[in-house]
């Protein structure tokens, strides 16, 4: 009976050492994105290669992987195959992917964040799905289709009652995208001017290519009772771009009618000349010929030009020609300038001439007009100095919160003709997340010559509690041109602002408690390796995993997942040893920060394995004690040695039971708290 008590105690010890279950799929291959030094930059409307590198961080091979670019990406889905097949990603190996893509011409200039979706199986056929965030920066210099009535074509003479001819409208697409399905409608006809002659007021043009033109004609007849004058006609254009974007424009054209109430004087506006492309803030000339096509002397012809509010006149807008003989020609010129903030588009203006024949009075004055198409390209280079941030560097793909970094700016003067000087550059950021170190937020540049790139370094420090995300850093530049002018013709100061993108990450900080490893273990018997660990940083550790290396174990890995700041976790693994000796092992912690950078922390340890104690045929433990030191035992009852050992074993068992019960309770509590959150 007494011998069986010790046997029961030993059985209890073995039962207490049964494995601890862990809710973890140990067979899942875990795939991460290997970081690059900088975010890839691509241009809207251009073809390129989007590159990624996948790495298998686990000891399980990923098979039959489908990789797809998904979400709000800037790539054209109608032309590009945004999926790839990867037969396998081997253990601890990397695979490079290249997607041949064309960036949509309508993609905005910004940093795009979208999804990389991974579908694969493991060696046992279990299906898994992972989603990773990927980034690409897009620069867009494209201009949508800009449709304008650049000029009108009518008869070589003014319309007279009963005459038939055609009005030709030249449509010009000055944009960098195709205009499609163009619906053109003209209105303004009446019995006092022109009427359609067996024609419709709406015409359709299938397509006008980028920087191309097309003529549209309307057959008209001058009404029998038409009166002398210049008559406006409204032209409406509706069209789409190649991606379905819709546009609407309105123009006015003017046609001259000479009714039966005139004195016979005839003046024509011919050879209107205007630059093919107008650059903002650069003066240009509009000229035309005034031709007396009648047989009567014109006493006075007063020419003027009307232009939209986006333009300004650099000279008098009225020109007077006196005593223009029959058949004679006079050239008049107007000096205009598009304002510095004029957008790329097609604008409408017109030249108007009021003239009086010799012997007539103001009451008999006649007026003619002709259309002037003004096409502005706001993206063209100009003599006005313009500063841009051509490039910038900050030492990698992110900066750490609370730590300083060096920002290198490359500031370019894009003008090819004008220098800049007395340049003040000011930096500002959202929530003051970036502050200069030992300097102010502004610095001074004496001069940047035309076409020159100026390099400047400034040390910034990131706010210690900054969130993990991409922050804008605004660079404002106020400057003068080479002549010391600080304002343009519209009294607007020379200044430019650009927003840079800087990724901020929080440094991750893993702390561990004392590693618990039994001092002595028995061959063939399980033992436990345990450690508590904490996230002592200010940011979440993503895809956190703990692995046991060295001893054999059926539960060597523990996948924590997202390990929030301020939380603690507990790792416990059952290990086995099959031979005696002293061995080395280690716990390996791996985790990612918010930007996908992988970190590793190792906890090495030693463990000793000895032979398990033997039992005799009666169930007594054989201690193999030296016979020179025999212990006196009572004649009856349980031996003293066995009693002492039994008591000690019982205390150990109870202690282990209590400790493990408390640890399980604490771990369960943490899991419940995480579930509540």
XYZ file of C-alpha atoms in Angstrom:
677
model
C 0.000 0.000 0.000
C 2.817 2.373 0.988
C 4.809 1.507 -2.132
C 1.854 2.378 -4.336
C 1.700 5.911 -2.899
C 5.075 6.771 -4.434
C 4.023 5.209 -7.747
C 0.876 7.341 -7.809
C 2.950 10.445 -7.171
C 5.195 9.603 -10.139
C 2.168 9.026 -12.365
C 0.797 12.411 -11.297
C 4.110 14.053 -12.240
C 3.976 12.498 -15.717
C 0.349 13.595 -16.193
C 1.210 17.156 -15.176
C 3.815 17.230 -17.937
C 1.329 16.647 -20.790
C 1.587 19.091 -23.744
C -0.021 22.556 -23.608
C -2.319 23.059 -26.604
C -1.733 26.128 -28.799
C -4.280 27.561 -31.279
C -1.934 27.865 -34.244
C -1.806 26.621 -37.799
C 1.783 25.467 -37.860
C 1.608 24.490 -41.533
C 0.863 27.926 -43.002
C 3.561 29.376 -45.275
C 3.896 33.052 -44.353
C 4.766 35.411 -47.237
C 6.135 38.944 -46.791
C 7.223 41.756 -49.108
C 10.917 42.492 -49.136
C 11.414 46.233 -48.826
C 13.163 48.437 -51.362
C 15.192 51.559 -50.758
C 12.608 53.876 -52.280
C 9.063 53.892 -53.616
C 8.846 53.258 -57.367
C 7.942 56.300 -59.498
C 5.998 55.980 -62.779
C 4.434 58.491 -65.178
C 0.800 58.711 -66.231
C 0.147 57.494 -69.757
C 3.453 55.622 -70.020
C 4.347 51.942 -70.053
C 6.662 50.484 -67.445
C 7.454 47.584 -65.127
C 6.068 47.398 -61.597
C 8.499 45.316 -59.537
C 7.950 43.370 -56.302
C 9.868 40.771 -54.295
C 8.107 38.101 -52.192
C 9.840 36.129 -49.451
C 8.729 32.995 -47.605
C 9.536 33.613 -43.927
C 8.513 30.154 -42.727
C 9.669 26.552 -43.052
C 6.594 25.605 -45.112
C 6.662 25.815 -48.902
C 3.933 27.892 -50.615
C 2.564 26.225 -53.773
C 0.420 27.195 -56.794
C 0.375 30.883 -55.873
C -1.831 33.395 -57.709
C -0.660 36.992 -57.257
C -3.004 39.870 -58.130
C -2.750 43.683 -58.014
C -6.088 44.858 -56.625
C -7.752 47.927 -55.143
C -7.350 51.570 -56.219
C -4.232 51.233 -58.333
C -3.361 53.548 -61.277
C -2.819 50.820 -63.890
C -5.054 50.212 -66.912
C -7.106 47.058 -66.425
C -8.291 47.044 -70.053
C -4.745 46.583 -71.380
C -2.751 44.986 -68.578
C -2.726 41.542 -67.027
C -2.483 42.317 -63.328
C -2.221 38.689 -62.189
C 0.753 36.319 -62.133
C 1.217 32.664 -61.326
C 4.085 31.485 -59.126
C 4.547 27.671 -58.980
C 6.206 27.769 -55.555
C 7.976 29.926 -52.997
C 10.468 27.696 -51.239
C 11.380 27.801 -47.573
C 13.263 31.026 -46.695
C 13.544 31.866 -50.418
C 12.601 35.002 -52.387
C 10.782 35.396 -55.710
C 10.967 38.527 -57.882
C 7.824 39.602 -59.765
C 7.537 42.048 -62.667
C 4.189 43.363 -63.938
C 4.250 44.978 -67.397
C 1.788 47.837 -66.955
C 0.571 51.016 -68.575
C -0.369 53.804 -66.203
C -3.725 55.391 -66.947
C -3.309 58.833 -68.554
C -5.956 60.129 -66.136
C -4.113 58.929 -63.024
C -3.548 61.772 -60.562
C -0.128 62.903 -59.392
C 0.025 61.267 -55.965
C 1.200 58.256 -53.969
C -1.113 55.287 -54.582
C -1.680 52.621 -51.915
C -3.343 49.403 -53.091
C -3.486 45.668 -52.410
C -1.341 42.726 -53.400
C -3.544 39.625 -52.970
C -1.847 36.219 -52.566
C -3.762 32.938 -52.903
C -1.803 29.683 -52.402
C -1.742 26.274 -50.739
C 0.716 24.414 -48.538
C 2.133 20.922 -49.076
C -1.017 19.372 -47.536
C -3.417 21.210 -49.874
C -4.676 23.729 -47.296
C -5.764 27.001 -48.989
C -4.523 30.348 -47.686
C -5.043 33.994 -48.626
C -2.880 36.965 -47.659
C -3.170 40.671 -48.535
C -0.236 43.067 -48.502
C -0.183 46.855 -49.066
C 2.000 48.085 -51.937
C 2.817 51.602 -53.138
C 3.664 53.477 -56.332
C 4.133 57.206 -56.913
C 2.579 58.660 -60.082
C 3.628 61.844 -61.859
C 1.077 63.197 -64.354
C 1.930 65.780 -67.008
C -0.839 64.787 -69.427
C -3.594 67.153 -70.527
C -7.098 65.958 -71.399
C -8.611 66.659 -74.831
C -8.969 70.443 -75.269
C -11.338 71.207 -78.099
C -11.648 74.691 -79.537
C -12.847 76.405 -82.693
C -9.477 77.701 -83.756
C -10.776 79.535 -86.820
C -13.843 79.786 -89.016
C -13.876 79.520 -92.778
C -16.547 81.320 -94.785
C -16.780 82.734 -98.279
C -14.055 85.026 -99.520
C -16.620 87.804 -99.521
C -19.256 88.817 -97.031
C -22.665 87.165 -97.303
C -25.214 89.016 -99.419
C -28.947 88.397 -99.621
C -29.747 85.275 -101.627
C -26.122 83.952 -101.685
C -25.435 80.346 -100.685
C -22.147 79.011 -99.284
C -20.749 77.013 -96.397
C -19.463 77.880 -92.960
C -16.393 75.811 -92.119
C -15.393 75.422 -88.486
C -11.895 74.179 -87.744
C -11.883 72.161 -84.510
C -8.472 71.858 -82.867
C -7.617 69.373 -80.113
C -4.673 70.952 -78.291
C -4.615 68.334 -75.500
C -2.554 65.172 -75.162
C -5.554 62.802 -75.225
C -7.912 61.815 -78.041
C -11.341 63.485 -78.323
C -14.052 61.008 -79.413
C -17.760 60.970 -80.376
C -17.851 64.734 -80.882
C -21.334 66.248 -81.251
C -21.191 69.763 -82.762
C -24.297 71.958 -82.812
C -24.605 75.468 -84.302
C -27.395 77.951 -83.567
C -28.237 81.647 -84.094
C -29.757 81.562 -87.597
C -32.663 83.881 -88.519
C -34.454 85.723 -91.299
C -32.283 88.812 -90.696
C -28.967 87.034 -91.293
C -28.139 83.442 -92.339
C -30.258 80.288 -92.532
C -29.358 76.621 -92.995
C -29.541 75.548 -96.628
C -30.917 71.976 -96.746
C -28.618 70.993 -93.890
C -28.880 70.024 -90.220
C -27.655 72.069 -87.280
C -25.895 69.106 -85.608
C -22.889 67.208 -86.956
C -20.876 64.304 -85.544
C -17.116 63.761 -85.682
C -15.863 60.297 -84.755
C -12.468 61.308 -83.432
C -9.817 64.048 -83.343
C -6.381 62.863 -82.302
C -4.210 64.628 -79.783
C -2.778 67.892 -81.142
C -4.793 67.406 -84.350
C -7.614 69.266 -86.120
C -10.721 68.576 -88.186
C -13.061 70.756 -90.323
C -16.851 70.651 -89.989
C -19.024 72.390 -92.610
C -22.586 73.785 -92.473
C -24.386 74.804 -95.693
C -26.067 78.212 -95.307
C -27.938 80.791 -97.389
C -28.199 84.509 -96.701
C -31.830 85.488 -96.056
C -33.476 87.661 -98.752
C -34.259 90.379 -96.203
C -30.956 90.170 -94.361
C -29.672 93.395 -92.843
C -26.096 94.571 -92.755
C -24.192 93.572 -89.642
C -21.933 91.138 -87.851
C -23.939 88.237 -86.474
C -22.821 85.846 -83.733
C -23.511 82.106 -83.929
C -23.167 79.791 -80.958
C -21.312 76.518 -81.422
C -21.717 73.798 -78.769
C -19.374 70.820 -78.599
C -19.886 67.682 -76.509
C -17.297 64.880 -76.541
C -15.541 62.209 -74.516
C -11.953 61.148 -74.026
C -10.654 57.637 -74.698
C -11.534 56.570 -71.150
C -15.120 57.805 -71.118
C -14.593 61.184 -69.457
C -17.173 63.730 -70.668
C -16.561 67.340 -71.776
C -18.686 70.283 -72.939
C -17.511 73.519 -74.593
C -19.221 76.572 -76.124
C -17.797 78.950 -78.711
C -19.016 81.969 -80.654
C -18.295 82.580 -84.327
C -19.125 85.734 -86.262
C -20.234 86.112 -89.860
C -20.622 89.332 -91.881
C -23.758 90.153 -93.819
C -24.016 93.034 -96.289
C -27.645 93.857 -96.826
C -29.259 96.127 -99.415
C -29.036 99.083 -96.968
C -25.281 99.688 -97.527
C -23.479 102.274 -99.615
C -21.415 99.660 -101.450
C -18.259 99.956 -99.344
C -16.524 96.626 -98.788
C -13.817 95.921 -96.210
C -12.364 92.485 -95.486
C -10.297 91.125 -92.569
C -7.656 88.755 -93.925
C -4.547 86.802 -92.869
C -5.103 86.795 -89.145
C -1.868 85.682 -87.511
C -1.605 84.392 -83.974
C 1.017 82.068 -82.362
C 0.157 78.381 -82.617
C 0.780 78.026 -78.889
C 0.596 80.826 -76.327
C 2.697 80.591 -73.175
C 1.429 82.297 -70.004
C 3.223 85.494 -68.967
C 4.916 85.870 -72.368
C 3.712 88.762 -74.639
C 2.557 87.830 -78.134
C 1.180 89.560 -81.242
C -2.109 89.204 -83.095
C -2.080 90.819 -86.528
C -4.394 91.017 -89.529
C -4.785 92.737 -92.882
C -7.572 95.224 -93.564
C -8.320 95.118 -97.307
C -10.583 97.618 -99.089
C -12.260 95.364 -101.654
C -14.754 97.956 -102.831
C -14.421 100.830 -105.288
C -15.067 103.546 -102.685
C -12.480 105.285 -100.498
C -12.816 104.364 -96.845
C -12.482 107.518 -94.789
C -11.846 105.693 -91.503
C -11.530 102.104 -90.322
C -11.340 101.564 -86.567
C -10.100 98.101 -85.565
C -10.275 96.646 -82.038
C -9.670 93.252 -80.444
C -11.756 91.641 -77.765
C -10.284 88.880 -75.592
C -11.337 86.806 -72.573
C -10.543 87.744 -68.958
C -7.618 85.308 -68.853
C -5.664 87.715 -71.098
C -4.429 91.298 -70.790
C -3.461 93.906 -73.374
C 0.138 95.144 -73.546
C -0.739 98.064 -75.861
C -3.778 100.043 -76.988
C -6.596 97.712 -78.056
C -7.807 100.050 -80.833
C -6.073 100.839 -84.122
C -7.322 103.492 -86.602
C -6.629 103.436 -90.361
C -7.577 106.533 -92.390
C -8.159 107.060 -96.087
C -7.851 103.444 -97.198
C -8.011 103.518 -100.994
C -9.847 100.880 -103.088
C -7.709 97.743 -103.347
C -5.317 98.960 -100.641
C -4.237 96.898 -97.615
C -3.282 98.016 -94.104
C -1.770 95.760 -91.402
C -2.826 96.261 -87.782
C -1.162 94.586 -84.792
C -2.322 94.006 -81.207
C -0.042 93.050 -78.308
C -1.543 90.664 -75.737
C -0.362 88.376 -72.954
C -1.951 85.407 -71.206
C -1.912 85.813 -67.423
C 0.521 83.672 -65.456
C -2.231 81.462 -64.001
C -3.998 80.824 -67.323
C -4.772 77.144 -67.715
C -4.098 75.071 -70.798
C -7.208 75.470 -72.965
C -8.632 76.985 -76.148
C -9.992 80.536 -75.767
C -12.147 82.680 -78.065
C -11.464 86.267 -79.131
C -12.375 88.333 -82.173
C -11.261 91.324 -84.202
C -13.932 93.946 -84.944
C -13.613 96.720 -87.538
C -16.010 99.655 -87.830
C -15.588 101.603 -91.096
C -17.094 104.600 -92.885
C -17.031 105.263 -96.643
C -16.023 108.664 -97.964
C -19.028 110.975 -97.785
C -20.963 108.783 -95.336
C -21.816 109.642 -91.747
C -21.568 107.654 -88.501
C -25.142 106.562 -89.053
C -24.056 104.651 -92.166
C -21.028 103.012 -90.505
C -20.622 99.296 -91.120
C -18.999 96.684 -88.908
C -17.263 93.408 -89.664
C -15.772 90.859 -87.263
C -13.628 87.774 -87.472
C -12.834 85.049 -84.943
C -9.433 84.644 -83.277
C -8.538 81.311 -81.680
C -6.180 81.569 -78.708
C -4.641 78.250 -77.638
C -2.745 78.336 -74.349
C -0.252 75.728 -73.182
C 0.308 76.367 -69.487
C 2.802 73.502 -69.256
C 5.307 74.908 -71.749
C 8.620 76.289 -70.631
C 8.613 80.063 -70.205
C 11.052 82.846 -69.607
C 9.422 83.412 -66.240
C 11.613 81.665 -63.675
C 9.913 78.712 -62.033
C 11.407 76.716 -59.170
C 10.530 73.072 -58.597
C 11.736 70.283 -56.309
C 13.114 67.973 -58.984
C 14.105 65.255 -56.498
C 14.626 64.631 -52.805
C 16.267 61.991 -50.611
C 16.018 61.117 -46.926
C 18.241 58.064 -46.649
C 15.839 55.193 -47.237
C 12.201 54.300 -47.582
C 11.186 55.655 -44.140
C 12.332 57.640 -41.123
C 11.914 56.642 -37.466
C 9.763 58.607 -35.035
C 11.859 60.438 -32.450
C 15.055 60.224 -34.497
C 16.808 62.821 -36.708
C 17.399 62.325 -40.426
C 19.037 64.211 -43.267
C 16.796 65.605 -46.023
C 18.507 66.415 -49.319
C 16.628 68.713 -51.714
C 17.351 69.174 -55.423
C 15.825 72.558 -56.400
C 15.704 73.332 -60.128
C 15.102 76.574 -61.996
C 13.130 75.297 -65.009
C 13.495 78.535 -66.974
C 16.051 78.471 -69.750
C 16.321 82.263 -69.907
C 15.869 83.826 -66.494
C 17.881 83.447 -63.286
C 16.426 83.464 -59.780
C 17.906 85.085 -56.692
C 17.136 85.981 -53.063
C 15.310 82.676 -52.631
C 13.671 81.930 -49.277
C 12.708 78.299 -48.731
C 10.344 77.420 -45.854
C 9.480 73.902 -44.646
C 6.246 73.024 -42.862
C 4.546 69.740 -42.003
C 1.274 68.335 -40.732
C 1.054 68.549 -36.908
C 4.691 69.809 -36.962
C 5.727 66.172 -37.268
C 9.084 67.266 -38.760
C 11.168 69.974 -37.047
C 14.654 71.236 -37.985
C 17.599 70.324 -35.752
C 19.653 73.335 -34.557
C 18.227 75.594 -37.268
C 15.071 77.441 -38.270
C 12.384 76.108 -40.614
C 13.612 78.461 -43.378
C 16.858 78.839 -45.257
C 18.192 81.293 -47.863
C 19.668 80.627 -51.323
C 21.466 83.566 -52.993
C 20.952 82.448 -56.603
C 19.900 79.600 -58.903
C 20.802 80.258 -62.530
C 18.550 79.372 -65.463
C 18.363 75.598 -65.877
C 20.550 75.007 -62.802
C 19.895 72.485 -60.004
C 20.780 73.554 -56.454
C 21.394 70.923 -53.755
C 20.673 71.638 -50.089
C 20.883 69.449 -46.972
C 18.867 70.063 -43.830
C 18.614 67.860 -40.733
C 15.094 67.228 -39.447
C 13.780 65.344 -36.441
C 10.536 63.381 -36.416
C 8.085 63.849 -33.528
C 8.459 60.970 -31.100
C 4.740 60.110 -30.958
C 4.107 60.417 -34.708
C 1.709 57.860 -36.138
C 2.960 55.302 -38.634
C 1.949 56.705 -42.033
C 3.153 58.799 -44.970
C 3.231 62.522 -44.116
C 3.321 65.477 -46.516
C 6.243 67.890 -46.116
C 5.440 71.246 -47.737
C 8.264 73.235 -49.348
C 7.408 76.894 -50.069
C 9.809 78.957 -52.197
C 9.581 82.764 -52.497
C 12.068 84.369 -54.883
C 12.969 87.132 -57.356
C 13.910 86.902 -60.997
C 17.371 87.801 -62.263
C 16.420 91.489 -62.530
C 15.232 91.694 -58.943
C 11.512 91.588 -59.758
C 9.471 89.804 -57.088
C 6.111 90.052 -58.904
C 4.757 89.209 -62.348
C 2.751 91.490 -64.627
C -0.399 90.862 -62.556
C 1.403 91.838 -59.346
C 1.459 88.239 -58.176
C 4.541 87.268 -56.182
C 6.999 84.741 -57.523
C 6.393 81.764 -55.253
C 6.006 78.025 -55.617
C 4.909 75.294 -53.194
C 5.453 71.559 -53.449
C 4.425 68.699 -51.158
C 6.919 65.895 -50.583
C 5.964 62.497 -49.126
C 7.928 61.140 -46.152
C 7.080 57.751 -44.620
C 7.318 57.582 -40.815
C 7.720 54.370 -38.825
C 7.732 53.848 -35.062
C 10.775 51.931 -33.728
C 9.669 48.533 -32.464
C 10.865 47.397 -29.016
C 10.543 43.828 -27.848
C 11.392 43.006 -24.211
C 11.542 39.507 -22.679
C 11.317 38.156 -19.137
C 13.600 35.462 -17.717
C 13.733 32.389 -19.892
C 12.492 29.339 -17.940
C 14.368 26.123 -18.804
C 14.555 23.143 -16.392
C 18.055 22.749 -14.929
C 18.049 18.999 -15.445
C 15.936 16.875 -17.761
C 15.523 13.146 -18.315
C 16.073 11.194 -21.498
C 12.762 10.358 -23.125
C 10.768 12.622 -20.776
C 9.098 15.884 -21.921
C 10.110 19.227 -20.416
C 8.880 22.796 -20.949
C 10.641 25.930 -22.219
C 8.718 29.090 -21.360
C 9.121 32.860 -21.555
C 6.938 35.941 -21.189
C 7.514 38.798 -23.672
C 6.277 42.391 -24.020
C 5.776 45.055 -26.691
C 7.416 48.065 -24.989
C 7.311 50.319 -28.068
C 4.632 52.734 -29.303
C 3.625 50.815 -32.425
C 2.055 47.452 -33.234
C 4.338 44.567 -34.147
C 2.804 42.782 -37.106
C 2.989 39.075 -37.941
C 4.804 38.308 -34.688
C 6.067 34.719 -34.405
C 8.118 32.792 -31.801
C 10.109 29.698 -32.839
C 12.005 27.157 -30.746
C 15.259 26.003 -32.301
C 17.431 23.178 -30.884
C 15.319 20.713 -28.885
C 12.803 18.496 -30.607
C 9.265 19.798 -30.120
C 5.769 19.200 -31.457
C 4.839 22.854 -30.782
C 8.002 24.719 -31.778
C 6.265 27.769 -33.316
C 3.723 30.187 -31.889
C 2.114 32.746 -34.253
C 1.014 35.790 -32.225
C -0.125 37.880 -35.181
C -0.547 41.622 -34.529
C 1.082 42.378 -31.157
C -0.231 45.735 -29.918
C 1.885 48.260 -28.016
C 1.811 47.780 -24.234
C 0.637 44.178 -24.345
C 2.352 41.015 -23.109
C 2.246 37.401 -24.299
C 3.447 34.045 -23.011
C 5.269 31.327 -24.901
C 5.365 27.702 -23.743
C 6.638 24.753 -25.740
C 6.977 21.074 -24.864
C 10.408 19.677 -25.773
C 12.000 16.206 -25.786
C 15.536 14.839 -25.487
C 16.692 11.414 -26.627
C 20.278 11.406 -25.400
C 22.312 12.554 -22.417
C 24.515 15.625 -22.435
C 24.456 19.447 -22.405
C 22.936 21.099 -25.497
C 22.267 24.567 -26.930
C 18.986 26.004 -28.113
C 17.334 29.363 -28.671
C 13.995 31.135 -28.983
C 13.762 33.241 -32.150
C 11.278 36.144 -32.270
C 10.391 37.618 -35.676
C 8.038 40.538 -36.365
C 7.344 43.347 -38.838
C 6.796 47.072 -38.398
C 3.974 48.945 -40.128
C 6.064 49.366 -43.288
C 6.801 45.648 -43.613
C 10.400 45.691 -42.355
C 11.260 42.395 -40.626
C 13.175 42.283 -37.294
C 14.604 39.294 -35.397
C 15.390 38.799 -31.686
C 17.110 35.676 -30.298
C 17.189 34.225 -26.746
C 19.906 31.488 -26.480
C 19.930 28.899 -23.677
C 21.588 25.627 -22.580
C 19.860 22.541 -21.228
C 21.183 19.335 -19.599
C 19.799 15.860 -20.154
C 20.528 12.927 -17.789
C 19.398 9.308 -17.612
C 15.955 8.777 -16.148
C 15.886 7.188 -12.611
C 15.442 3.377 -12.597
C 12.854 1.390 -10.578
C 13.251 -2.094 -9.121
C 10.794 -4.909 -9.585
C 8.756 -3.700 -6.620
C 8.321 -0.183 -7.973
C 10.957 1.365 -5.705
C 13.278 4.034 -7.178
C 16.839 2.718 -7.444
C 19.105 5.549 -6.341
C 22.306 3.430 -6.553
C 23.522 4.892 -3.274
C 27.050 4.120 -2.031
C 27.049 1.161 0.319
C 29.627 2.874 2.646
C 26.897 5.266 3.791
C 23.933 3.029 4.547
C 20.876 4.603 6.084
C 19.324 3.055 9.167
C 15.742 2.178 8.514
C 13.057 1.088 10.962
C 12.245 -2.583 11.060
C 8.800 -1.910 9.757
C 7.056 0.747 7.720
C 8.243 2.838 4.699
C 12.000 3.558 4.454
C 13.030 7.089 5.567
C 14.716 7.835 2.256
C 11.592 6.981 0.309
C 9.456 9.088 2.645
C 11.701 12.134 2.174
C 11.817 11.716 -1.581
C 8.069 11.237 -1.745
C 7.415 14.408 0.226
C 9.844 16.422 -1.900
C 8.307 15.067 -5.100
C 4.832 15.932 -3.868
C 5.885 19.486 -3.056
C 7.460 19.831 -6.508
C 4.373 18.467 -8.196
C 2.058 20.790 -6.313
C 4.345 23.747 -7.029
C 4.518 22.985 -10.749
C 0.768 22.504 -10.853
C 0.091 25.845 -9.168
C 2.593 27.718 -11.354
C 1.276 26.260 -14.600
C -2.311 26.837 -13.532
C -1.544 30.518 -12.830
C 0.235 30.897 -16.195
C -2.655 29.304 -18.050
C -5.083 31.576 -16.224
C -3.001 34.653 -17.053
C -2.713 33.653 -20.721
C -6.463 33.015 -20.937
C -7.099 36.424 -19.420
C -4.889 38.115 -22.050
C -6.653 36.250 -24.865
C -10.063 37.333 -23.519
C -8.894 40.951 -23.259
C -7.632 40.838 -26.868
C -10.973 39.349 -27.942
C -12.913 42.140 -26.189
C -10.851 44.730 -28.030
